[in-house]
CSV table of C-alpha atoms and ligand atoms in Angstrom, one decimal:
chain,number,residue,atom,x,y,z
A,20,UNK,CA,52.3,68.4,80.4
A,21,UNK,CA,55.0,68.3,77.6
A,22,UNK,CA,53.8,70.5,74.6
A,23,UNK,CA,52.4,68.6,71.5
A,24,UNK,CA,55.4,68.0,68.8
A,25,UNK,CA,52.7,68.9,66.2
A,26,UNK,CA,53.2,72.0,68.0
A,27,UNK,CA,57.1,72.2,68.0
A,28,UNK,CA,58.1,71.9,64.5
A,29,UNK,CA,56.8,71.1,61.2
A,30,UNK,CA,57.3,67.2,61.0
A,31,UNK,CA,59.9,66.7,58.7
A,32,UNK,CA,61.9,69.0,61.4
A,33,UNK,CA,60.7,67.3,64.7
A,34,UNK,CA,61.5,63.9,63.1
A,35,UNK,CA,65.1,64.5,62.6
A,36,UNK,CA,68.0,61.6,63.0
A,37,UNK,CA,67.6,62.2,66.9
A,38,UNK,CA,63.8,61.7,67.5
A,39,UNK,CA,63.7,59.0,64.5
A,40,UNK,CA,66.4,57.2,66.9
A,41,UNK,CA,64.1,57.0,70.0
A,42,UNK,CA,62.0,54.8,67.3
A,43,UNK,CA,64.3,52.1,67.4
A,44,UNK,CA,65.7,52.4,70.8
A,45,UNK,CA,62.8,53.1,73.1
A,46,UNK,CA,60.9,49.7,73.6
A,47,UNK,CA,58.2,51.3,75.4
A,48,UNK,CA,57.9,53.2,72.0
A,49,UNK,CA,58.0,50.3,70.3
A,50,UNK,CA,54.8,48.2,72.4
A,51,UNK,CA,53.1,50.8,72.1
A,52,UNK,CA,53.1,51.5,67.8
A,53,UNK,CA,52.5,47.7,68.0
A,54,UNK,CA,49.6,47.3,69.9
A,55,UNK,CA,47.9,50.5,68.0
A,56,UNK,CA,48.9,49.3,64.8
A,57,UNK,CA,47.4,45.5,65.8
A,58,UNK,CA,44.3,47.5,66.5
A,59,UNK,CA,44.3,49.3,63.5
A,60,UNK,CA,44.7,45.9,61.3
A,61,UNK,CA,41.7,44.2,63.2
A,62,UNK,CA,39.9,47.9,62.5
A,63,UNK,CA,40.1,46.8,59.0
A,64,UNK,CA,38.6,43.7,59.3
A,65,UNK,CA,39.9,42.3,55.6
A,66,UNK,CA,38.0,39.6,54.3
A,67,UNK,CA,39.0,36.0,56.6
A,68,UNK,CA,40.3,34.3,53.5
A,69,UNK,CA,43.9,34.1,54.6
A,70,UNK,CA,44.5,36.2,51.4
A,71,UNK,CA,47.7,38.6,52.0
A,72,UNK,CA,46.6,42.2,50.8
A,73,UNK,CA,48.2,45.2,49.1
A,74,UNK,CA,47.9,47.9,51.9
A,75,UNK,CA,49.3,51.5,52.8
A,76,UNK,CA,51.0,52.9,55.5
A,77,UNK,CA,50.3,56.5,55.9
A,78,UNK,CA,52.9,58.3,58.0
A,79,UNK,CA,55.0,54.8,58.2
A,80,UNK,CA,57.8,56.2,59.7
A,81,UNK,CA,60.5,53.8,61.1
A,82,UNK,CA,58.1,51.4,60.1
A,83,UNK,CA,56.9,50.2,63.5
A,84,UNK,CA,53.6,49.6,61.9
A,85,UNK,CA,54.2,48.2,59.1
A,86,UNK,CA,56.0,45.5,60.6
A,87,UNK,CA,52.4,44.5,62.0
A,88,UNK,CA,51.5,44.4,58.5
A,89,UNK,CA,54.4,42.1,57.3
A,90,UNK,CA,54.0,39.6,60.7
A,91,UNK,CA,50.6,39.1,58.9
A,92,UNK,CA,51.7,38.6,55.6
A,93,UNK,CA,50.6,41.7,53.9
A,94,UNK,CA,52.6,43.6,51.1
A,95,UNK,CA,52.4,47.3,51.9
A,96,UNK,CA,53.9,50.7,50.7
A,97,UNK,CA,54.6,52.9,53.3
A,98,UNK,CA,54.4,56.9,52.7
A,99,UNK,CA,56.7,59.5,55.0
A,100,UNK,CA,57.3,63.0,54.8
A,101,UNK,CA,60.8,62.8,57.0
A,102,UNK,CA,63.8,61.0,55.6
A,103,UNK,CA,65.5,60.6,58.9
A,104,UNK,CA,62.4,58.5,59.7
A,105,UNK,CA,62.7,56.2,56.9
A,106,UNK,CA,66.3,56.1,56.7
A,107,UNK,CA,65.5,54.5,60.3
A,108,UNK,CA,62.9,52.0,58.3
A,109,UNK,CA,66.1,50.7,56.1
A,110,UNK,CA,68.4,50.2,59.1
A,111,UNK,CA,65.4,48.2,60.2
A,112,UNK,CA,65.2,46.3,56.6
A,113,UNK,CA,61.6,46.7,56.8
A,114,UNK,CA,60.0,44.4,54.0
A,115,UNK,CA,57.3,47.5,52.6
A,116,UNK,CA,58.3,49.8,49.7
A,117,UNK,CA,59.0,53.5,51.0
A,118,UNK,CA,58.4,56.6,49.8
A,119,UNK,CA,59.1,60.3,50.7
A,120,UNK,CA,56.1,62.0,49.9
A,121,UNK,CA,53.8,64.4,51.9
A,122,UNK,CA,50.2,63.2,52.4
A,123,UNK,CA,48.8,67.0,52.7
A,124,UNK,CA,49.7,67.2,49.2
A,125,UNK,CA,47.6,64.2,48.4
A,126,UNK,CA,48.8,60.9,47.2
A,127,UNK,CA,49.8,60.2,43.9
A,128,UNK,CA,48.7,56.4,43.7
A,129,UNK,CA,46.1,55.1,41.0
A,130,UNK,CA,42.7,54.5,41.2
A,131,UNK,CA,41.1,51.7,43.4
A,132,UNK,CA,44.3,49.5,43.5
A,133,UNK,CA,44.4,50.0,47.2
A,134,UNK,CA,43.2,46.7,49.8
A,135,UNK,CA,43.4,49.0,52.8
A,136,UNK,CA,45.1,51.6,54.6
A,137,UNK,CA,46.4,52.1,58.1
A,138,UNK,CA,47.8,55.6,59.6
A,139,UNK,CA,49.2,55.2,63.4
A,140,UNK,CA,49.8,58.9,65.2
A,141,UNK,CA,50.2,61.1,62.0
A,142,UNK,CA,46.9,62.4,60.2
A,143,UNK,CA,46.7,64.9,63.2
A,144,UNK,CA,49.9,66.6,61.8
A,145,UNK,CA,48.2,67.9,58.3
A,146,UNK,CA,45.9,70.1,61.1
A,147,UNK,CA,48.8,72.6,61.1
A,148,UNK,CA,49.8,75.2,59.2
A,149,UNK,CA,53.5,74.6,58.6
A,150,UNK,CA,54.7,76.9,56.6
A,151,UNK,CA,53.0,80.2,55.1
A,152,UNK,CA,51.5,78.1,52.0
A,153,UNK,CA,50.1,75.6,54.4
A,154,UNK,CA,46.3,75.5,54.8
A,155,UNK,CA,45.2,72.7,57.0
A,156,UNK,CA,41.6,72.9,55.1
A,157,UNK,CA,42.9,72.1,51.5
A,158,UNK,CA,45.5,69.8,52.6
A,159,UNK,CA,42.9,67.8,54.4
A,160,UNK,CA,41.0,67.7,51.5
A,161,UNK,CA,43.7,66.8,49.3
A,162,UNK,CA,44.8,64.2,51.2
A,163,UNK,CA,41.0,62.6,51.8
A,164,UNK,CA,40.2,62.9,48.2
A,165,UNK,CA,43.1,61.4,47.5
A,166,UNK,CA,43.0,58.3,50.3
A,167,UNK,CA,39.3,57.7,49.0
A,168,UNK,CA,41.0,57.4,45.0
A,169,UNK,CA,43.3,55.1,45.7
A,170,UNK,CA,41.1,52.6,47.7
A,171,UNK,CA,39.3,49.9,46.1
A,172,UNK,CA,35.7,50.0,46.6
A,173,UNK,CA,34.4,48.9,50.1
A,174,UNK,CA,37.9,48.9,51.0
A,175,UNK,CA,38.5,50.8,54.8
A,176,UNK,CA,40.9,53.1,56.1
A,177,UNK,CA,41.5,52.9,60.2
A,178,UNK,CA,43.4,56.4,60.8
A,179,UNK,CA,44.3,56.4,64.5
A,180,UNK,CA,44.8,59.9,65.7
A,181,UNK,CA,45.8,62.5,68.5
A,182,UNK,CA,43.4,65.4,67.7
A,183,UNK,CA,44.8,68.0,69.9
A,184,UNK,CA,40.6,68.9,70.5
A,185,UNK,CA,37.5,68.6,70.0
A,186,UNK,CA,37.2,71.1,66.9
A,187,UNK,CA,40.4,69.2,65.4
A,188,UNK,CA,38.7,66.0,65.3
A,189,UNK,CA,35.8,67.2,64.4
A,190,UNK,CA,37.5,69.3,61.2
A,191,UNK,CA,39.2,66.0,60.4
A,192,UNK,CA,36.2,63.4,60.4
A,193,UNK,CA,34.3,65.8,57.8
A,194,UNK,CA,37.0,66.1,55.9
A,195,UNK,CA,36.5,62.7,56.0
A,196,UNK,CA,33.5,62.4,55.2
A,197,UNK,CA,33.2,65.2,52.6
A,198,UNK,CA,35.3,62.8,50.5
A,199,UNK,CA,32.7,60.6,50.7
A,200,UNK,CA,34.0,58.1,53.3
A,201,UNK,CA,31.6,56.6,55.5
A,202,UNK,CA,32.2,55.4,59.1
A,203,UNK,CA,33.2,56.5,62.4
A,204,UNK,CA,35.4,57.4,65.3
A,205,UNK,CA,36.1,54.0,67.7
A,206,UNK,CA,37.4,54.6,70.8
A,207,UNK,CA,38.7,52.8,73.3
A,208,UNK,CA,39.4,52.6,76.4
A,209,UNK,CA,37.5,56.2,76.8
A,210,UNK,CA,37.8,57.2,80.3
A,211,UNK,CA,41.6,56.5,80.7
A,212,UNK,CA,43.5,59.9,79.8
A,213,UNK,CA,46.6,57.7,79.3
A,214,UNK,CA,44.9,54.4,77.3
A,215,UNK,CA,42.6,56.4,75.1
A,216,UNK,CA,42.8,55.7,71.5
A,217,UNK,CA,41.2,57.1,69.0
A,218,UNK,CA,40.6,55.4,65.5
A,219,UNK,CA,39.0,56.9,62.5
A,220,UNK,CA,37.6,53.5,60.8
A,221,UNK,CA,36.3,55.1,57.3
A,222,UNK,CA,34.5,52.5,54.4
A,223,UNK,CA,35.2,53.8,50.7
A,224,UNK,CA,31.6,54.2,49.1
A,225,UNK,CA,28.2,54.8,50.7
A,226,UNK,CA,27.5,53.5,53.7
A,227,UNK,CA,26.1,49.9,54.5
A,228,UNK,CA,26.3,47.2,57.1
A,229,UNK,CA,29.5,46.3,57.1
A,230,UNK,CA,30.6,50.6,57.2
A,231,UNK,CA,29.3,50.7,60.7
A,232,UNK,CA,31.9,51.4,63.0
A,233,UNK,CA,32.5,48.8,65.7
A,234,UNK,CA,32.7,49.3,69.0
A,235,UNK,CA,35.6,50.2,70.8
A,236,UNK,CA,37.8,48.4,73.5
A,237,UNK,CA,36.9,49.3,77.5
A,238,UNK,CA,34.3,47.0,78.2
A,239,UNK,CA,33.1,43.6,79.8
A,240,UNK,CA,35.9,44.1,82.3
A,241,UNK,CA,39.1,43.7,79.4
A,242,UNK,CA,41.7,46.0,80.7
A,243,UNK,CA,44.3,47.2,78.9
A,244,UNK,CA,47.4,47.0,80.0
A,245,UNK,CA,49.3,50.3,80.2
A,246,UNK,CA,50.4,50.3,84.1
A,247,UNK,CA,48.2,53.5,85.5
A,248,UNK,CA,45.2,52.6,83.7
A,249,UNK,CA,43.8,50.1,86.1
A,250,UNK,CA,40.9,51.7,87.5
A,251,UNK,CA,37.3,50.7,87.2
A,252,UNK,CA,36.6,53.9,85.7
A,253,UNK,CA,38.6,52.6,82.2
A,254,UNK,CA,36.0,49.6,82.1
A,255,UNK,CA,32.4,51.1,82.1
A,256,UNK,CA,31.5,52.3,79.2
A,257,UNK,CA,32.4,52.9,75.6
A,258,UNK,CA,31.7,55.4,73.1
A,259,UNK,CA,31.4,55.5,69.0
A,260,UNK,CA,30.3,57.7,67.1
A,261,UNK,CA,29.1,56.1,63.8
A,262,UNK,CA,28.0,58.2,61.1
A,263,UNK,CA,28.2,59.2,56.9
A,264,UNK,CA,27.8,62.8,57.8
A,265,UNK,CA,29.5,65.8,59.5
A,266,UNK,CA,28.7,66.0,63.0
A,267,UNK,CA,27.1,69.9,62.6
A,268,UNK,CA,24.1,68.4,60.6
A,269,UNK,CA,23.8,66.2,63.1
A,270,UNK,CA,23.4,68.1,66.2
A,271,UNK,CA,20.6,69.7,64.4
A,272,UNK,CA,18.6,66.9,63.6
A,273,UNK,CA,18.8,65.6,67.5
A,274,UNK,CA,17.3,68.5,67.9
A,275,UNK,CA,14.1,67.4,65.7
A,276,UNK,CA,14.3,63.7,67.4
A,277,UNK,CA,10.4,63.7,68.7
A,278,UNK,CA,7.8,61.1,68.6
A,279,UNK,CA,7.5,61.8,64.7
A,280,UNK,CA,10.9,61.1,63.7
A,281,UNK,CA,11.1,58.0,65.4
A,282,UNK,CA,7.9,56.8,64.0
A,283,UNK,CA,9.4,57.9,60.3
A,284,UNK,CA,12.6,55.9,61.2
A,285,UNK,CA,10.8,53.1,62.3
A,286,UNK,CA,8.3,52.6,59.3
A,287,UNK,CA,11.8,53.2,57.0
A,288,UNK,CA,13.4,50.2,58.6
A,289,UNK,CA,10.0,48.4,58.0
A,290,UNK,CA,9.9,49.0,54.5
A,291,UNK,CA,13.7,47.5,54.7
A,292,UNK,CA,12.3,44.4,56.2
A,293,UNK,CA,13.9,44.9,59.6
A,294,UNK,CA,12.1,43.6,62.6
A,295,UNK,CA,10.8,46.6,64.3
A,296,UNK,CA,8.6,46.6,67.7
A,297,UNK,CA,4.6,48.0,66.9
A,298,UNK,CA,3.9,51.1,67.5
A,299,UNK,CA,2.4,52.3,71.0
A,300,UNK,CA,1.5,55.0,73.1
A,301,UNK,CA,4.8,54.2,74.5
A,302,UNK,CA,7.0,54.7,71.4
A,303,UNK,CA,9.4,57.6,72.2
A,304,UNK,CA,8.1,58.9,75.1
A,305,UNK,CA,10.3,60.2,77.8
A,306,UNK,CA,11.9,58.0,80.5
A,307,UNK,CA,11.7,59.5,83.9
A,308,UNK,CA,15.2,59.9,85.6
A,309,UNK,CA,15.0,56.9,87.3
A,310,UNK,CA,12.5,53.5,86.8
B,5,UNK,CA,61.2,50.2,45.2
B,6,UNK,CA,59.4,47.4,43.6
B,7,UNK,CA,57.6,47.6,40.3
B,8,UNK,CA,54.2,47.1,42.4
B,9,UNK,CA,54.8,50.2,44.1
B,10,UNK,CA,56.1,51.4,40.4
B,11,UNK,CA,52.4,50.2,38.8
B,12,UNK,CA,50.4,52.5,41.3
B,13,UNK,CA,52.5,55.2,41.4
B,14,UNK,CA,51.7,57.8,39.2
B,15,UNK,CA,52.5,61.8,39.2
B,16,UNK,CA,50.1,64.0,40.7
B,17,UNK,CA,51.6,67.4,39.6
B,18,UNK,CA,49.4,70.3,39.2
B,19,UNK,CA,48.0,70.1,35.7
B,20,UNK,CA,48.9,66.9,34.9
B,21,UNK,CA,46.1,64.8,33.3
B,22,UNK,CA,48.1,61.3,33.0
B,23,UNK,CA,50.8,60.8,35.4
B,24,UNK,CA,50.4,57.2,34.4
B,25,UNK,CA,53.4,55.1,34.0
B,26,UNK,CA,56.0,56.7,35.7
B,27,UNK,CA,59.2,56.0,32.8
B,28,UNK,CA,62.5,55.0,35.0
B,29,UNK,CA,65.8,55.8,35.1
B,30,UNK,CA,67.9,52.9,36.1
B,31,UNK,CA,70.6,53.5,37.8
B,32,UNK,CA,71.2,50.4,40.0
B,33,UNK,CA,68.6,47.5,40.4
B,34,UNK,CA,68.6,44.5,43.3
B,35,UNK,CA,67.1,41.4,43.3
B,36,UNK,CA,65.9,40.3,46.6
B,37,UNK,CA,64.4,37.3,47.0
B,38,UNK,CA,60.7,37.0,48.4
B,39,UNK,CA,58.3,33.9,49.2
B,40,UNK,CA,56.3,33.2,46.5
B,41,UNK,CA,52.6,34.0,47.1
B,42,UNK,CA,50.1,32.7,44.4
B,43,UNK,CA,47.0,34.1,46.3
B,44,UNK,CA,48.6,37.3,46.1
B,45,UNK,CA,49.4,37.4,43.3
B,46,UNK,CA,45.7,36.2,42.1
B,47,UNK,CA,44.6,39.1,44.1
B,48,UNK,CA,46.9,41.9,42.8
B,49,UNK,CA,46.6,40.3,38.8
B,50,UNK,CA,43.1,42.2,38.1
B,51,UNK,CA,45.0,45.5,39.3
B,52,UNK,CA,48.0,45.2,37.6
B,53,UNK,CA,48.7,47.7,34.6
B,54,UNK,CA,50.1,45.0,32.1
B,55,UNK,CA,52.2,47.2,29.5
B,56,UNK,CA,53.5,49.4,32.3
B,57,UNK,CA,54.6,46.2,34.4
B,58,UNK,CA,56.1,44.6,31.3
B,59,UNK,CA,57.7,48.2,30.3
B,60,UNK,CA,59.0,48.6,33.3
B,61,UNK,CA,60.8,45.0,34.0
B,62,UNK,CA,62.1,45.4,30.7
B,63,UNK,CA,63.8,48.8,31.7
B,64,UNK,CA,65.3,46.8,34.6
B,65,UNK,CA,66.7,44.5,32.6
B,66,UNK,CA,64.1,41.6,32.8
B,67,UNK,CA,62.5,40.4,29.5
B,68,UNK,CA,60.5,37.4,30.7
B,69,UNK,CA,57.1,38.8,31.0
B,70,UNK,CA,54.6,38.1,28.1
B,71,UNK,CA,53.5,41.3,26.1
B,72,UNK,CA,50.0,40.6,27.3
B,73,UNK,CA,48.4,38.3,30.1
B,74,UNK,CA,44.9,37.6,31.0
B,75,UNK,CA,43.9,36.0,34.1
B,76,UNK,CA,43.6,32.2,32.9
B,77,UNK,CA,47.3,32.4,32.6
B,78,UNK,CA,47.7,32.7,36.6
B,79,UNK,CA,46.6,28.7,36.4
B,80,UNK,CA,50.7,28.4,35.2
B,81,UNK,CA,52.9,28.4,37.3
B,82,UNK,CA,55.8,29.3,35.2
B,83,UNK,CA,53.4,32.6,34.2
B,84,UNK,CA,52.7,32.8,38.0
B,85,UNK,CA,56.6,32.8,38.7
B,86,UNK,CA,57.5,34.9,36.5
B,87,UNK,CA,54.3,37.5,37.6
B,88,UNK,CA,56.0,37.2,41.2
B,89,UNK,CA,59.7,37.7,40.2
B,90,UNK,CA,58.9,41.4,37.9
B,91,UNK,CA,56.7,42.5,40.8
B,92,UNK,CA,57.9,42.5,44.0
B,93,UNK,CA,61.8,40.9,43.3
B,94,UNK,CA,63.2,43.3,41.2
B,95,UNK,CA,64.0,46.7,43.4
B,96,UNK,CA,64.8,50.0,41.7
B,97,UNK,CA,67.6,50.9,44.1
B,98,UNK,CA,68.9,54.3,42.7
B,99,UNK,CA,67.7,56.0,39.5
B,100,UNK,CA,64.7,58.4,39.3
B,101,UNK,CA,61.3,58.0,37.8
B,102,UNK,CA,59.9,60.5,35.8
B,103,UNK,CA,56.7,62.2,35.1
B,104,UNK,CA,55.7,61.0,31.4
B,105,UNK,CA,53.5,64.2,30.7
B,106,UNK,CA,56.4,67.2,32.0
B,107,UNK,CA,59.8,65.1,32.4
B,108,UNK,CA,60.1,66.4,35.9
B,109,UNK,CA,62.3,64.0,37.5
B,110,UNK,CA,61.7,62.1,40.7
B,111,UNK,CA,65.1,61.1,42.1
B,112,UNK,CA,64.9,57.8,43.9
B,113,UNK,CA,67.8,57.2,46.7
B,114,UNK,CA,68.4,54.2,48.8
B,115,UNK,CA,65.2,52.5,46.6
B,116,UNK,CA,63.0,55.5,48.0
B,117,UNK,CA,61.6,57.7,45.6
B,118,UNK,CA,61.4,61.2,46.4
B,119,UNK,CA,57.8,62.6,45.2
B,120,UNK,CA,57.8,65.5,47.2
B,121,UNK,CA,56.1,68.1,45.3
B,122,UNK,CA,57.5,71.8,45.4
B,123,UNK,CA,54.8,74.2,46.2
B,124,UNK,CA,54.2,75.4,42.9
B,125,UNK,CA,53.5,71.8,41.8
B,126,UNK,CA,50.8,71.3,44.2
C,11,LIG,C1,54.3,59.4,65.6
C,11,LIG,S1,55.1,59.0,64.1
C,11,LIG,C2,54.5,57.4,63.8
C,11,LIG,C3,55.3,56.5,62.9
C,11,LIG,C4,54.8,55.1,62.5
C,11,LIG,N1,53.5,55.2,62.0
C,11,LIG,C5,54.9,54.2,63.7
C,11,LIG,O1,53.9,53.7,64.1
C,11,LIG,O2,56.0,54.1,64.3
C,11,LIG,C6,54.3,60.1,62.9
C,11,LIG,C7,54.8,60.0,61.5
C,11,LIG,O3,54.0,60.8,60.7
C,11,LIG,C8,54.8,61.4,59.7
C,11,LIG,N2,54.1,62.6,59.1
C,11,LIG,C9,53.7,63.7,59.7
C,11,LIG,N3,53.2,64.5,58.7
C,11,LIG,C10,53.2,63.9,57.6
C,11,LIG,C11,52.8,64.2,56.2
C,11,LIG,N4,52.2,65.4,55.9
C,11,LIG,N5,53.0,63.3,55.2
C,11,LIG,C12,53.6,62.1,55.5
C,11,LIG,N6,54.0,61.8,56.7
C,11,LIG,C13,53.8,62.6,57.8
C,11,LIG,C14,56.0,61.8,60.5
C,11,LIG,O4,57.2,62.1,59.7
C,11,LIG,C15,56.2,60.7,61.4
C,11,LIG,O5,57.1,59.7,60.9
């Protein structure tokens, strides 16, 4: 397995003139920022009015996604710590105002003036320590706090990302969350090592209907169409994780998860006026194995 | 860089309380021309620093804008045109911006502003 650039060079290094080039001249490079960036606008689900939104493009780069954004009208400003990259976005004439800035250090936009934002393959990057005054934890942070600012309320954020593990992701989504996002990871295609994608769909402000995160692509037989992918394994199932709080707290409430909790959860949604079944002797028990 | 990007901008150096406007340095400014879009403009109006916007055009050479605007103006379309040619027509191609509250200068090259903080900025 080729070694992870986050792993090879801080990234206004690894994206120098010659990597920034593969941008423009590698189509299968090309599909691929598409489709994730298509994904990521559809992530957001902005309003159906045909209304063209002010958005952000964190880690724009060349501007591969961003050119999603313009196909469907949208103004957007596109933020990029490597100039070789951008300079790769003008020869391109993308239509979105750049700027060189580094989203660790959090960005420097005004209050709740922001529609949405997409990130395609960069958030993982603030999870290293570049350079001696580096600390992934504050940059995070900074950046989060920052992302949350800027975004008008109820507005999302769909951060697709390679977390290099499970503790990355994990350190990510409650940064996240700390910031006071609410949402979840989608992902689809799950089983495929090769299709996978992971999106972080985040809601600015407390969490409601419209915050849960939808499901994820793999299911009802819908393939996707990267060439080794095609086994049945891709199609089964789906996971998504949708929740307002760091995942620590909640691996200790599961724990708690007995006949009493699901009777408090279900006379909560009652008092919401959702329809809930009665209670029975059967609520909560234990399935055998099999039926 | 347009002067939408130029209204949400604002300097986020260590310390600073109101990095709000940015002033500009002109150096070179383009004019590129862009569909007109009322409902964006509809949308973007409520989020619009006025003075800053008019400020700002009027540093690039552009004196059109009214000192103030509320939002029954967007129902004219010679307001609406003149709304959609400061904000996203007028490009700040070289010149710098700079931070009202310390002076530290934000070169921008090629219409990209550098805002790139050095460490002990952050
Ligand atoms: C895999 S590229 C994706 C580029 C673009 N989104 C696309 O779809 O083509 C990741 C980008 O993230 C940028 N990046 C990494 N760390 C960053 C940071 N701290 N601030 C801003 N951009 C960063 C890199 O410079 C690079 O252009």
């Amino acid at each position: 397995m080729t070694s992870r650039p986050e792993l090879q060079a801080p990234p206004e290094i690894f994206y120098n003139d010659d990597e920034a080039r593969k941008y423009t001249s590698s189509s299968r490079i090309i599909e691929i920022q598409a489709k994730l960036s298509e994904r990521a606008l559809e992530l957001l689900a902005l309003p159906n009015d045909g209304v063209h939104r002010l958005l952000l493009d964190i880690g724009c780069g060349s501007g591969l996604s961003g050119e999603t954004l313009t196909e469907n009208g949208h103004q957007w400003i596109g933020l990029d710590i490597s100039q070789s990259m951008l300079d790769v976005a003008l020869e391109r004439e993308v239509e979105g105002d750049l700027v060189l800035g580094d989203m660790g250090q959090g960005l420097d936009l005004r209050t709740g003036v922001i529609d949405g934002a997409i990130s395609i393959s960069a958030v993982q990057w603030l999870c290293n320590a570049d350079k001696s005054s580096h600390e992934p934890r504050i940059r995070l942070k900074a950046f989060f706090g920052s992302l949350y600012r800027s975004l008008a309320r109820g507005a999302r954020a769909v951060l697709q990302v390679y977390p290099e593990n499970l503790a990355q992701r994990e350190l990510i989504l409650s940064f996240a969350m700390r910031a006071g996002f609410s949402g979840g990871v989608v992902v689809d295609f799950p089983h495929s090592t090769k299709s996978r994608k992971e999106y972080l769909v985040l809601t600015c402000g407390p969490p409601s209907l419209s915050s849960a995160a939808p499901r994820g692509k793999g299911e009802d037989g819908e393939s996707c169409s990267d060439e080794d992918s095609s086994g049945d394994e891709d199609n089964q199932s789906v996971c998504v994780s949708d929740r307002h709080r760091p995942r620590k707290k909640q691996k200790l409430n599961k724990k708690m998860k007995g006949r009493e909790w699901v009777l408090r959860k279900k006379e909560q949604r009652r008092r919401k006026g959702t329809a809930v079944p009665a209670d029975t002797k059967y609520t909560a028990r234990k399935r055998k194995a099999r039926f | 860089m347009r002067l939408l990007t130029h209204n949400m901008l604002s300097s986020n150096i260590k310390g600073v309380t109101n990095g709000f406007p940015l002033l500009i340095e002109v150096e070179k400014v383009v004019e590129k021309q862009v569909d007109f879009n009322e409902d964006f403009l509809r949308n973007m109006f409520p989020k619009i620093e006025w003075k800053a916007l008019v400020e700002a055009s009027r540093t690039m050479g552009y004196t059109e804008l009214p000192e103030n605007a509320e939002s029954s103006m967007l129902d004219s379309d010679e307001f609406l045109r003149k709304f959609h040619h400061a904000l996203i027509e007028l490009h700040l191609e070289e010149g710098a911006l700079v931070c009202p509250e310390t002076g530290r200068k934000f070169p921008v090259n090629k219409g990209i502003p550098n805002m790139l903080l050095h460490e002990d900025e952050v």
